[in-house]
mmCIF file of C-alpha atoms and ligand atoms in Angstrom:
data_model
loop_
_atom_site.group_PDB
_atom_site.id
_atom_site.type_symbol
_atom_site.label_atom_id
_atom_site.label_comp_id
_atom_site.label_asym_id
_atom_site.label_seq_id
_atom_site.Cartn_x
_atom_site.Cartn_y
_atom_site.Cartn_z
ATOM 1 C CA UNK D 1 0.000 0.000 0.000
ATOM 2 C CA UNK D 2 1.390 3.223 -0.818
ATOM 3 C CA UNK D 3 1.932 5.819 2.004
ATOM 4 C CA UNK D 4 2.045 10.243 1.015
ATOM 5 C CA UNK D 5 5.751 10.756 2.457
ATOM 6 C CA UNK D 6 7.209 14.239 3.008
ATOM 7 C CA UNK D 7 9.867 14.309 0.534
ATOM 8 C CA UNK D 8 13.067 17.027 1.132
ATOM 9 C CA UNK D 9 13.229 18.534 -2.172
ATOM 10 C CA UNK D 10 16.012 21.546 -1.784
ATOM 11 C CA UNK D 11 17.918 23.044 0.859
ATOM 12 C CA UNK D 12 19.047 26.559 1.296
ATOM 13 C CA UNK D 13 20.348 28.851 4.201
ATOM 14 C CA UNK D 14 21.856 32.288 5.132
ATOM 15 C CA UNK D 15 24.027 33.899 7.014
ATOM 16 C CA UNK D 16 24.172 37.952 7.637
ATOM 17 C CA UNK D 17 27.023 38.957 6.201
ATOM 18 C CA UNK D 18 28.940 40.590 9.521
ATOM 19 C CA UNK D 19 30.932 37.948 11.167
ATOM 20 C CA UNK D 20 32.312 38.001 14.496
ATOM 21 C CA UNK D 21 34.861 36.248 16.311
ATOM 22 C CA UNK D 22 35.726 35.297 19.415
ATOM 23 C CA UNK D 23 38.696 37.563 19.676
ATOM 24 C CA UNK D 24 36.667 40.201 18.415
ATOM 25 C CA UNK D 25 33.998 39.951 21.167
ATOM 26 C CA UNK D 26 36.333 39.963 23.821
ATOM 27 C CA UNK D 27 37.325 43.437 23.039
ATOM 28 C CA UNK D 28 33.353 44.641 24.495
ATOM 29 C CA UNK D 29 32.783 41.204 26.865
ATOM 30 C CA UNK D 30 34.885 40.158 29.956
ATOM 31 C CA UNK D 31 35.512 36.799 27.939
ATOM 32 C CA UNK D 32 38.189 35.031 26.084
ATOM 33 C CA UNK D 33 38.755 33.043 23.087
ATOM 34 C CA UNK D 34 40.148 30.331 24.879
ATOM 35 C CA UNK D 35 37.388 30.066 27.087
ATOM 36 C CA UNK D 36 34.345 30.033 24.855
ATOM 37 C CA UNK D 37 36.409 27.569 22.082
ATOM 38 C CA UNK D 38 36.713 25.144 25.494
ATOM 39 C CA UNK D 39 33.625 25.476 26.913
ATOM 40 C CA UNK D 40 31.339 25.306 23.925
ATOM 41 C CA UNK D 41 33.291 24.887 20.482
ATOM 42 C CA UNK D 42 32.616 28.520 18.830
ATOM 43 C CA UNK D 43 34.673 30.450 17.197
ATOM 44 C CA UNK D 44 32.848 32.626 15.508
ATOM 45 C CA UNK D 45 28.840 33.953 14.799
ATOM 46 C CA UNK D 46 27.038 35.978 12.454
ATOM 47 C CA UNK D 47 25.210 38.869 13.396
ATOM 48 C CA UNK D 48 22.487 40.491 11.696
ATOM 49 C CA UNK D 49 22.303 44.086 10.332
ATOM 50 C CA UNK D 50 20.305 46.910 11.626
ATOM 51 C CA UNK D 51 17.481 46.887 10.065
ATOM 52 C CA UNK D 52 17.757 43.243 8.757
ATOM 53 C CA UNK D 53 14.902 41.213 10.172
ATOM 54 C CA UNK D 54 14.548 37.613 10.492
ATOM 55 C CA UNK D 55 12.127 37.821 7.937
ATOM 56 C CA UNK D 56 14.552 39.164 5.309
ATOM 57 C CA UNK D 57 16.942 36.012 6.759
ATOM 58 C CA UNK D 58 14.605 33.704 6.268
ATOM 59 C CA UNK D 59 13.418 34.761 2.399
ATOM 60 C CA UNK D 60 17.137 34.363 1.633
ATOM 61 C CA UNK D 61 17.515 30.887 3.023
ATOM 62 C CA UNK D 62 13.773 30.402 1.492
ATOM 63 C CA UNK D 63 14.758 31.334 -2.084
ATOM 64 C CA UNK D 64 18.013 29.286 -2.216
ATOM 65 C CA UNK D 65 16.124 26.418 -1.290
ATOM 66 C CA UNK D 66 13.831 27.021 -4.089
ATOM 67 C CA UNK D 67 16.351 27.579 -6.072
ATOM 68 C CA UNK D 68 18.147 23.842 -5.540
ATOM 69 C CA UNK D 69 14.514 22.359 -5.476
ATOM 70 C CA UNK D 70 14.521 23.574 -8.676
ATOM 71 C CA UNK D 71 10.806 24.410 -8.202
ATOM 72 C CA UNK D 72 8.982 27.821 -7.916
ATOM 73 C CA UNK D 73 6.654 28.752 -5.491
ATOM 74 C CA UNK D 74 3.504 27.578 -7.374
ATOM 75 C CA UNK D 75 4.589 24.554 -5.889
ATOM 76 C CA UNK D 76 4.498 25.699 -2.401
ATOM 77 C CA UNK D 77 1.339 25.877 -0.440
ATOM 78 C CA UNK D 78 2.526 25.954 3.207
ATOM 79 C CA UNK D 79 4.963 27.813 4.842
ATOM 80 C CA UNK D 80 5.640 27.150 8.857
ATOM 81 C CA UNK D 81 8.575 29.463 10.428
ATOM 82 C CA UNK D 82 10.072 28.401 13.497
ATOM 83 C CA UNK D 83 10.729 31.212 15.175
ATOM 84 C CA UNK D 84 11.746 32.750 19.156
ATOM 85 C CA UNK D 85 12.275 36.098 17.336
ATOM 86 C CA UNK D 86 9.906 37.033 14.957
ATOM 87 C CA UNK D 87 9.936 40.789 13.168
ATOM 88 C CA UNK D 88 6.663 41.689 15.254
ATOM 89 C CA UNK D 89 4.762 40.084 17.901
ATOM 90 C CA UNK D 90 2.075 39.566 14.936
ATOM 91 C CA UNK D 91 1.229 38.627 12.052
ATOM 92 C CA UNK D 92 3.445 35.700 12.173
ATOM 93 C CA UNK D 93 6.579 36.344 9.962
ATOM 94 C CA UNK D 94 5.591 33.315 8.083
ATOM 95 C CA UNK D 95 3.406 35.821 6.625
ATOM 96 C CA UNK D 96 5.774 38.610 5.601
ATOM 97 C CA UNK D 97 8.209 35.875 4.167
ATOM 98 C CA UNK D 98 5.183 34.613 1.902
ATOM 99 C CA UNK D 99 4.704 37.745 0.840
ATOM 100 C CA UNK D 100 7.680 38.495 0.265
ATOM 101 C CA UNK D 101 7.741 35.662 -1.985
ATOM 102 C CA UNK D 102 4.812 36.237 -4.147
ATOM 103 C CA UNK D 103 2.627 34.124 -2.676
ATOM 104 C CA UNK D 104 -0.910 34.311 -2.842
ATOM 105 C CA UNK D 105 -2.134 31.242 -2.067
ATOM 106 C CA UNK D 106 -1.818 28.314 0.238
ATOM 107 C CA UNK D 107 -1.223 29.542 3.979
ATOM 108 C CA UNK D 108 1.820 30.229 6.070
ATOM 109 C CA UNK D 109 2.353 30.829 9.881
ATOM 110 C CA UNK D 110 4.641 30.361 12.589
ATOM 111 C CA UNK D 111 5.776 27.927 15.265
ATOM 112 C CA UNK D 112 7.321 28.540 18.159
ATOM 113 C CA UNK D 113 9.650 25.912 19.993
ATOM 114 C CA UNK D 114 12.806 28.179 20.902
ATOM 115 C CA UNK D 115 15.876 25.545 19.721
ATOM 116 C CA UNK D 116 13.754 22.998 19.172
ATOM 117 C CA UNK D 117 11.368 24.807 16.670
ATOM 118 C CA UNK D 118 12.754 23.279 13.228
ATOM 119 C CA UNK D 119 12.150 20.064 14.445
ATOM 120 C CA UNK D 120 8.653 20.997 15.428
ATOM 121 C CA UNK D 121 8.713 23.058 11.976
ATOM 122 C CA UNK D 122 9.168 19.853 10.421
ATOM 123 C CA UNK D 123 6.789 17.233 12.324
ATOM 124 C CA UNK D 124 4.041 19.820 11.667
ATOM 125 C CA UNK D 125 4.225 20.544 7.907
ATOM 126 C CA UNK D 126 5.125 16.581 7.836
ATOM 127 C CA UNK D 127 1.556 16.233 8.685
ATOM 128 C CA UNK D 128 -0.291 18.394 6.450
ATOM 129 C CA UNK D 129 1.625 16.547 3.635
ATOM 130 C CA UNK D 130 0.851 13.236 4.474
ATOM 131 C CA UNK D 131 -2.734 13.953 5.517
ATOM 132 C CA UNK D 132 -2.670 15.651 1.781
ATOM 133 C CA UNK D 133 -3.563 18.880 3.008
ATOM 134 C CA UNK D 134 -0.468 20.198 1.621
ATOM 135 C CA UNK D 135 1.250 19.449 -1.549
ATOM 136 C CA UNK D 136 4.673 21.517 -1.354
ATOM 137 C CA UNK D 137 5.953 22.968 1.800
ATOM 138 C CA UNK D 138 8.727 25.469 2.928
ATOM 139 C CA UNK D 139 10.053 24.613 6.480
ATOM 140 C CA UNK D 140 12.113 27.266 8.027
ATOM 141 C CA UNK D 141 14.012 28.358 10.839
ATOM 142 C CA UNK D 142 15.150 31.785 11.459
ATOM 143 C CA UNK D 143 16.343 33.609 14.264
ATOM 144 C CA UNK D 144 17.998 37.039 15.173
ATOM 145 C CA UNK D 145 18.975 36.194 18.965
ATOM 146 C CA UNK D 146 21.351 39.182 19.053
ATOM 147 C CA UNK D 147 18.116 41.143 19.292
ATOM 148 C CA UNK D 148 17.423 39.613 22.721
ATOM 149 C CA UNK D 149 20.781 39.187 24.339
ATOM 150 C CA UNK D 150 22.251 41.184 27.135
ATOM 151 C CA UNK D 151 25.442 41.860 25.983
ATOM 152 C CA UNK D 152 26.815 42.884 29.316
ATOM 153 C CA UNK D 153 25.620 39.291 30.126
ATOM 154 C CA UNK D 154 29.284 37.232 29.187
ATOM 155 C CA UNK D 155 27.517 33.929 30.290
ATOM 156 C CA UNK D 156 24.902 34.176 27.480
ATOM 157 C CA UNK D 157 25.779 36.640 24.972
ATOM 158 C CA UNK D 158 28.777 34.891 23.603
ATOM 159 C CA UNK D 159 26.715 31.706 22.822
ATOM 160 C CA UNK D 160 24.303 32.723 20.016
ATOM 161 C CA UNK D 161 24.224 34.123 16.561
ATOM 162 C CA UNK D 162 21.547 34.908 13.605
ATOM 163 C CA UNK D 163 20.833 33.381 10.488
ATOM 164 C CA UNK D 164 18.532 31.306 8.462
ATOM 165 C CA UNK D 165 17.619 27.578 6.611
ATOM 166 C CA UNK D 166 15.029 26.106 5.001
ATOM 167 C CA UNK D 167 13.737 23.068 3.613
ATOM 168 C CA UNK D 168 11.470 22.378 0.923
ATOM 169 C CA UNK D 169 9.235 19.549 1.248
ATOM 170 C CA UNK D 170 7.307 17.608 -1.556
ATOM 171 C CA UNK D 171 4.451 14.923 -1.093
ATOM 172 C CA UNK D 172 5.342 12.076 -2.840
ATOM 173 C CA UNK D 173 4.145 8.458 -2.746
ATOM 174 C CA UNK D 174 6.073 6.157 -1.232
ATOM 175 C CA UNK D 175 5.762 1.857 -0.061
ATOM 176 C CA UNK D 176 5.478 3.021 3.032
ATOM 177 C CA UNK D 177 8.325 0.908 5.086
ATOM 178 C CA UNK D 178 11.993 2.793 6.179
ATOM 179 C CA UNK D 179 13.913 2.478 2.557
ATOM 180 C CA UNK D 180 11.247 5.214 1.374
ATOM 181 C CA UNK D 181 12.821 8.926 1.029
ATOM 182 C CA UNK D 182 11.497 11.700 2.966
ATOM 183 C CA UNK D 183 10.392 12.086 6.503
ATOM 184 C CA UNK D 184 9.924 8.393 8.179
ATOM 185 C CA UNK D 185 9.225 9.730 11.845
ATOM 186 C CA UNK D 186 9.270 12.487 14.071
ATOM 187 C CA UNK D 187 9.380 13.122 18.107
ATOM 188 C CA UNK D 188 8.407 15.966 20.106
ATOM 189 C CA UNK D 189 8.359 16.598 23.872
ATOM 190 C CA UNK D 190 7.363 19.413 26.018
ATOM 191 C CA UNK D 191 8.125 20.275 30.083
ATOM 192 C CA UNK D 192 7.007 23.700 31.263
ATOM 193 C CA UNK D 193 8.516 22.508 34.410
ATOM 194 C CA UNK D 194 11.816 23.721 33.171
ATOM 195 C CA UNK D 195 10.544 27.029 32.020
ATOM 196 C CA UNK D 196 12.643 29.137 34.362
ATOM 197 C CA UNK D 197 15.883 27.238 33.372
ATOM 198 C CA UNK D 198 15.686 29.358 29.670
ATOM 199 C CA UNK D 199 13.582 31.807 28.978
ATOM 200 C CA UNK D 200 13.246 35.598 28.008
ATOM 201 C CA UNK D 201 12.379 38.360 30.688
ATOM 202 C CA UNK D 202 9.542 40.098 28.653
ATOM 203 C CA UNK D 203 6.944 39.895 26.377
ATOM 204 C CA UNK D 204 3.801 41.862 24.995
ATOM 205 C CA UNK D 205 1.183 40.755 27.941
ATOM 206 C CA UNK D 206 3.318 41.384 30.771
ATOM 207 C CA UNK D 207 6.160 43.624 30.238
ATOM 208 C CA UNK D 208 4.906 45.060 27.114
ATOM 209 C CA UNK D 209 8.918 44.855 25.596
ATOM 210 C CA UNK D 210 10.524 42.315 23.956
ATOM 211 C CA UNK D 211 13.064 41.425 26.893
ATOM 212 C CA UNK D 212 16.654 39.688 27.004
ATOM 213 C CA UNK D 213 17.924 35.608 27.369
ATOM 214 C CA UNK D 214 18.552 34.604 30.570
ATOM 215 C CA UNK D 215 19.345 31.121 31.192
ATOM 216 C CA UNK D 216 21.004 28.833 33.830
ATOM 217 C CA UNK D 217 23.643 27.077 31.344
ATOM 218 C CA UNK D 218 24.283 23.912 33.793
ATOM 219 C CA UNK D 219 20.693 23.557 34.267
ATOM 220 C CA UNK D 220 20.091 23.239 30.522
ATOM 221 C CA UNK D 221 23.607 21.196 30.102
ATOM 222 C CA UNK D 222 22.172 18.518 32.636
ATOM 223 C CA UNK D 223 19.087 17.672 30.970
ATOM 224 C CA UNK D 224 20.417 18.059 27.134
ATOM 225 C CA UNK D 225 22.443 15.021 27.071
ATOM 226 C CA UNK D 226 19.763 12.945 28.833
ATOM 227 C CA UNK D 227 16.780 14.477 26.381
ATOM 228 C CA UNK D 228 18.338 14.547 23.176
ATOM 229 C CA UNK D 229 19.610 10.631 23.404
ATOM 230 C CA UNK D 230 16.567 9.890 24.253
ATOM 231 C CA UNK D 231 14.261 11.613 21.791
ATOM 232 C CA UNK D 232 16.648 10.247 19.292
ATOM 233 C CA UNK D 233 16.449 6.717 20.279
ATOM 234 C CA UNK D 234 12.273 7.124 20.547
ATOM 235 C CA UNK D 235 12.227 8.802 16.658
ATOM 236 C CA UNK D 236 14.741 5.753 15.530
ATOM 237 C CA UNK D 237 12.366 3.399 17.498
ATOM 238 C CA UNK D 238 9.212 4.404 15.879
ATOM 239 C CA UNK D 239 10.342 4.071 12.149
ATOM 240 C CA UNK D 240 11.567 0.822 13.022
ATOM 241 C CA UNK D 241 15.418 1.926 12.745
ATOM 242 C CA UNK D 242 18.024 2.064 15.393
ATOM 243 C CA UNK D 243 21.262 4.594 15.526
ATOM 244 C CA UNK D 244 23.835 1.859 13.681
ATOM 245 C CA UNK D 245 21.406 2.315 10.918
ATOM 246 C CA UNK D 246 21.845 6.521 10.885
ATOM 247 C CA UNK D 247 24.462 7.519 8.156
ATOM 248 C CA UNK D 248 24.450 11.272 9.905
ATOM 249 C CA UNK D 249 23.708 12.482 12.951
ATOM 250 C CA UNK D 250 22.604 16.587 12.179
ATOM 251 C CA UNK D 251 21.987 18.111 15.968
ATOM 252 C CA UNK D 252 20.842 21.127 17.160
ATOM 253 C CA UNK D 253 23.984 23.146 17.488
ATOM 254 C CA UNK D 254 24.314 24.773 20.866
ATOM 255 C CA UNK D 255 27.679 23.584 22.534
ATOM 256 C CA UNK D 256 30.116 21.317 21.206
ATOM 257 C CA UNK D 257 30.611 19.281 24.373
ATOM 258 C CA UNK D 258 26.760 18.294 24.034
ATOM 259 C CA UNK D 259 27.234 17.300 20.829
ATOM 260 C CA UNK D 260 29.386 14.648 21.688
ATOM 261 C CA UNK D 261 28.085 13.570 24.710
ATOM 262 C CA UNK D 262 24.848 12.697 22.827
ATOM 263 C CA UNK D 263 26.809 11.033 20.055
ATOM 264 C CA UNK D 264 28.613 8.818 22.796
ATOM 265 C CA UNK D 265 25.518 7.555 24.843
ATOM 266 C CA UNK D 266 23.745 6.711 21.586
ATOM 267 C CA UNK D 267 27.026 4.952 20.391
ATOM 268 C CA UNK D 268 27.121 7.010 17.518
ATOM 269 C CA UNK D 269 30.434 8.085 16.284
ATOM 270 C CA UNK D 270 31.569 11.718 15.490
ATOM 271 C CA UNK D 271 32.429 11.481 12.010
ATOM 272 C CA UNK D 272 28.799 10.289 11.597
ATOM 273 C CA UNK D 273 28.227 14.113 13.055
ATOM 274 C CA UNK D 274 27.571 16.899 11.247
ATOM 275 C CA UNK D 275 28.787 20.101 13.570
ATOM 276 C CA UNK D 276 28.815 23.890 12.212
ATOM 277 C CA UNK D 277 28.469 25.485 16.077
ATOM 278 C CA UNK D 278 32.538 26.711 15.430
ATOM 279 C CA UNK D 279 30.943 28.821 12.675
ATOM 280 C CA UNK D 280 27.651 29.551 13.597
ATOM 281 C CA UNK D 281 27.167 29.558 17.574
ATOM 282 C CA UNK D 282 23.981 28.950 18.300
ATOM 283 C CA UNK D 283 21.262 30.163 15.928
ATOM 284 C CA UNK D 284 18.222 28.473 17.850
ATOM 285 C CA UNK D 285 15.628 27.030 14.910
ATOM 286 C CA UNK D 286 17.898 27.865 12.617
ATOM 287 C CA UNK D 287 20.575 25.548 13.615
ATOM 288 C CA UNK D 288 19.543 22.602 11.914
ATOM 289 C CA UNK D 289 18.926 23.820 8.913
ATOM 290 C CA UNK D 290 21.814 25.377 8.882
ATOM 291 C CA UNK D 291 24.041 22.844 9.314
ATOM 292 C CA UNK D 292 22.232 20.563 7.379
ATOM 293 C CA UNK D 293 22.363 22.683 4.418
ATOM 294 C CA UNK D 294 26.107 23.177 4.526
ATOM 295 C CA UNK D 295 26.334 19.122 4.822
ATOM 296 C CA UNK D 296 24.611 18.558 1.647
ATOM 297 C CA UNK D 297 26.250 21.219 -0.414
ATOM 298 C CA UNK D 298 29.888 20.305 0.804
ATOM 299 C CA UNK D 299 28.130 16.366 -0.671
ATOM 300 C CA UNK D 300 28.326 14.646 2.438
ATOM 301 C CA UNK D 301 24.844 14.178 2.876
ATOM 302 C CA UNK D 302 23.494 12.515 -0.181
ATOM 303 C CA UNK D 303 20.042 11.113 -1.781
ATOM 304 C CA UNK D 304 19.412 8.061 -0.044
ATOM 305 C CA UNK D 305 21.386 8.783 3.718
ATOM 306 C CA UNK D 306 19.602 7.964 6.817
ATOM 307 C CA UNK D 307 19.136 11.166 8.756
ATOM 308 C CA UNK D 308 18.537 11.685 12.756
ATOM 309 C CA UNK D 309 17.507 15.326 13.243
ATOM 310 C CA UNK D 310 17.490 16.333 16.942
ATOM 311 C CA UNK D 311 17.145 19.594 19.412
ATOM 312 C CA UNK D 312 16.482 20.628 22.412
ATOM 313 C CA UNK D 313 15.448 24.307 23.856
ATOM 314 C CA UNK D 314 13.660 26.851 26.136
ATOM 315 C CA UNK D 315 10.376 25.425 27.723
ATOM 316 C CA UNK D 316 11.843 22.605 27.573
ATOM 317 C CA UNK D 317 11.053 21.849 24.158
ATOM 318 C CA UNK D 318 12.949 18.951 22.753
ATOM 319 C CA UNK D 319 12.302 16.559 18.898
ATOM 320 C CA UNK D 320 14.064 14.459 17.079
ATOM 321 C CA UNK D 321 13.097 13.597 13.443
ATOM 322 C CA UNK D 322 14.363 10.622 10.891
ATOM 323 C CA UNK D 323 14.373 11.435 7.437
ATOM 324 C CA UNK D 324 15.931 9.311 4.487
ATOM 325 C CA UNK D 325 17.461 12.133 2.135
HETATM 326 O O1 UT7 H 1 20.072 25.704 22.726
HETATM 327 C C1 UT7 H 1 19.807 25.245 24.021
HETATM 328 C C2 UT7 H 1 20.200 26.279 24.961
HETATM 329 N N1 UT7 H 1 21.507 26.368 25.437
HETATM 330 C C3 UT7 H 1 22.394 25.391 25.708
HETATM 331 O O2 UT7 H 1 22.326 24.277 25.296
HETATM 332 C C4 UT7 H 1 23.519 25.784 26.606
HETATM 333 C C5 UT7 H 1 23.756 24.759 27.675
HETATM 334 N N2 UT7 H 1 24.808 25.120 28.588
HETATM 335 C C6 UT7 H 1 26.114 25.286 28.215
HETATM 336 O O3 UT7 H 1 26.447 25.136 27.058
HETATM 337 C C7 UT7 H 1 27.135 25.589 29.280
HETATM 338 O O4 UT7 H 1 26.555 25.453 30.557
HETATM 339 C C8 UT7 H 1 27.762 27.005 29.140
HETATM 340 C C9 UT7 H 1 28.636 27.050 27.900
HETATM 341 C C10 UT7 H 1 26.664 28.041 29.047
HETATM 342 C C11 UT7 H 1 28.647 27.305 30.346
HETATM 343 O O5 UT7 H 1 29.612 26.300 30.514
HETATM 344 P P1 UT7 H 1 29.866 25.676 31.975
HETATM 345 O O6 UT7 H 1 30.985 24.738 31.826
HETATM 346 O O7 UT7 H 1 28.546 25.117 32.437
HETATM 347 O O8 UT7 H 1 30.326 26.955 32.802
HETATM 348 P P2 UT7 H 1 29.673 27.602 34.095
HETATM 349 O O9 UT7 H 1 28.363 28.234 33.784
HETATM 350 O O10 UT7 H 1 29.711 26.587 35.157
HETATM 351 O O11 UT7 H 1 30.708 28.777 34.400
HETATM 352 C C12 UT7 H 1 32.050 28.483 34.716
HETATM 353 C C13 UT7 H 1 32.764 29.781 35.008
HETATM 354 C C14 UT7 H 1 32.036 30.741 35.953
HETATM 355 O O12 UT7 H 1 33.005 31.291 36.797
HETATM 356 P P3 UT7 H 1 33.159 30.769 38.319
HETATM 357 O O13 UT7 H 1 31.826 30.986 38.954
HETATM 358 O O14 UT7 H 1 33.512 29.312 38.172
HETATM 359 O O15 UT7 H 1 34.256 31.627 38.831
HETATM 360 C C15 UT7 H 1 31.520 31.823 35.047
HETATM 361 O O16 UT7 H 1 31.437 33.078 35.675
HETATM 362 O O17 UT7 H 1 32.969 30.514 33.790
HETATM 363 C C16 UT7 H 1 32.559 31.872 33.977
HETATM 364 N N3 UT7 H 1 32.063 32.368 32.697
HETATM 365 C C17 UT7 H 1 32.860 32.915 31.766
HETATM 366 N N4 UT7 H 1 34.182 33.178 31.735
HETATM 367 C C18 UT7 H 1 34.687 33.726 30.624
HETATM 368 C C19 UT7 H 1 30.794 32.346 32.231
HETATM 369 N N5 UT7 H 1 30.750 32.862 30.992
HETATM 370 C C20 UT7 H 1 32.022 33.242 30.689
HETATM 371 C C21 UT7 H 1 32.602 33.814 29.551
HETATM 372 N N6 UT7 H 1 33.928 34.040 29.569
HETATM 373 N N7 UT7 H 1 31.893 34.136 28.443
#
């Protein structure tokens, strides 16, 4: 019996075009190079322009995926943004980016997961295509976090960065067992127990102002590990797959060290690991994509590879997602 799959179709991302180092930072922060590189693997993160919005991030990283699709966006009727930092508390900057694209049909909004939000990008718009409700979707995160850091904050500022990816989806038809392309399962997990661990200190209905990160870094580093093995192992588990079967391993990329940790307690080794966090610090829903699209233009993903997508975030939110390229 055949089964609707959501098919990945293109990849794009994009970065803002300022880059800033580690050395560079430490001439405004009481930090070091030394001591971010060792702590959490980054050297380096892009920051946004003024007046460049995460919407105007996004329709880059939207177009280029278009673009390697090789499809235009008559195709596309669905667009979900994941999103922590969207251009204006509403309408959804889904919306702006569709508009920005010329598109007049279909519908587009936004979904909001902090780090985790691609992967929740993903399971969502997986479901509209394989219920048939959508034929073609774009599947984006984008995020300008150094709009909401305290920069006299050294414990959090030096951690994130901006920028964009996106995925194009496709429905195709597929036998429905774990050799089909495209999406085979997805995870997601919530625990508002943890909300005070990560979090923002405003918002429109009770500060009225956007706010800044705050966030108590071992309390997120000692349930990471824990969550992210084990969402992976419960995505593998429910398409019938297990980690020796995963040909990469594309994380969320927040800190190096957590990286690898998850990689070791799911036995999964680190060449088998794609990690951009040296380059791109942590761009929250954007991470995955990210990464993912620098994998598959550099060729080491290819059509066919087993993929375990996995993140973890604010809330906590936390997904993992297996998808045969
Ligand atoms: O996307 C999901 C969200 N975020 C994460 O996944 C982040 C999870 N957490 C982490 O990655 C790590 O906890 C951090 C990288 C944030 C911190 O690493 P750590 O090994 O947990 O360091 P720590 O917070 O225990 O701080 C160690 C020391 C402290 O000094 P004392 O109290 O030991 O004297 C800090 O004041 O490092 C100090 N410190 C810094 N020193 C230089 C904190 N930030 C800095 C800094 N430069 N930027």
């Amino acid at each position: 019996m055949s089964t609707r799959r959501a098919v990945p179709a293109g990849i794009g991302s994009y970065l803002p075009a300022q880059m800033v180092t580690n050395e560079e930072l430490s001439r405004t922060v009481d930090t070091t190079h030394d001591w971010i590189v060792e702590r959490t693997g980054i050297h380096r993160r892009h920051i946004a322009a003024e007046g460049e919005a995460t919407s105007d991030l996004a329709l880059h990283a939207a177009r280029r995926a278009l673009d390697h699709a090789g499809i235009g966006i008559g195709d596309i009727d669905l667009i979900v943004l994941a999103t922590a930092t969207p251009d204006q508390t509403f309408p959804a900057t889904a919306t702006r980016v569709q508009q920005a694209l010329g598109m007049s049909h279909g519908f587009a909004f936004d979904v909001q997961a902090v780090c985790s939000g691609f992967v929740y990008a993903l399971s969502v718009a997986t479901q509209f295509i394989e219920t048939g409700k959508a034929r073609g979707a774009l599947v984006i995160g984008a995020e300008t976090f150094s709009r909401i850091l305290d920069w006299s904050d050294r414990s959090t500022c030096v951690l994130f960065g901006d920028g964009a990816g996106a995925l194009v989806l496709r429905g195709e038809d597929g036998n429905g067992n774990n050799d089909d392309r495209g999406v085979l399962s997805t995870e997601l997990r919530s625990d508002g127990a943890h909300n005070a661990a990560l979090f923002v200190d405003g918002g429109p209905s009770t500060t009225g102002i956007a706010g800044h990160l705050r966030m108590n870094g071992r309390e997120v580093f000692k349930h990471a590990v824990r969550n992210l093995a084990e969402i992976g192992e419960a995505a593998l588990e429910s398409a019938g797959l297990a980690a020796s079967d995963v040909r990469w391993i594309v994380p969320h990329q927040a800190n190096a060290r957590i990286i690898a940790s998850t990689a070791q307690k799911m036995g999964v080794d680190m060449e088998r690991v794609i990690v951009t966090v040296q380059d791109h610090a942590n761009t929250s829903a954007a991470s995955i994509p990210l990464a993912l699209d620098v994998a598959v233009r550099d060729g080491r993903v290819r059509r066919g590879d087993l993929l375990l997508l996995e993140a973890m975030g604010g809330g906590f939110t936390w997904g993992g997602a297996v998808l045969r390229w």
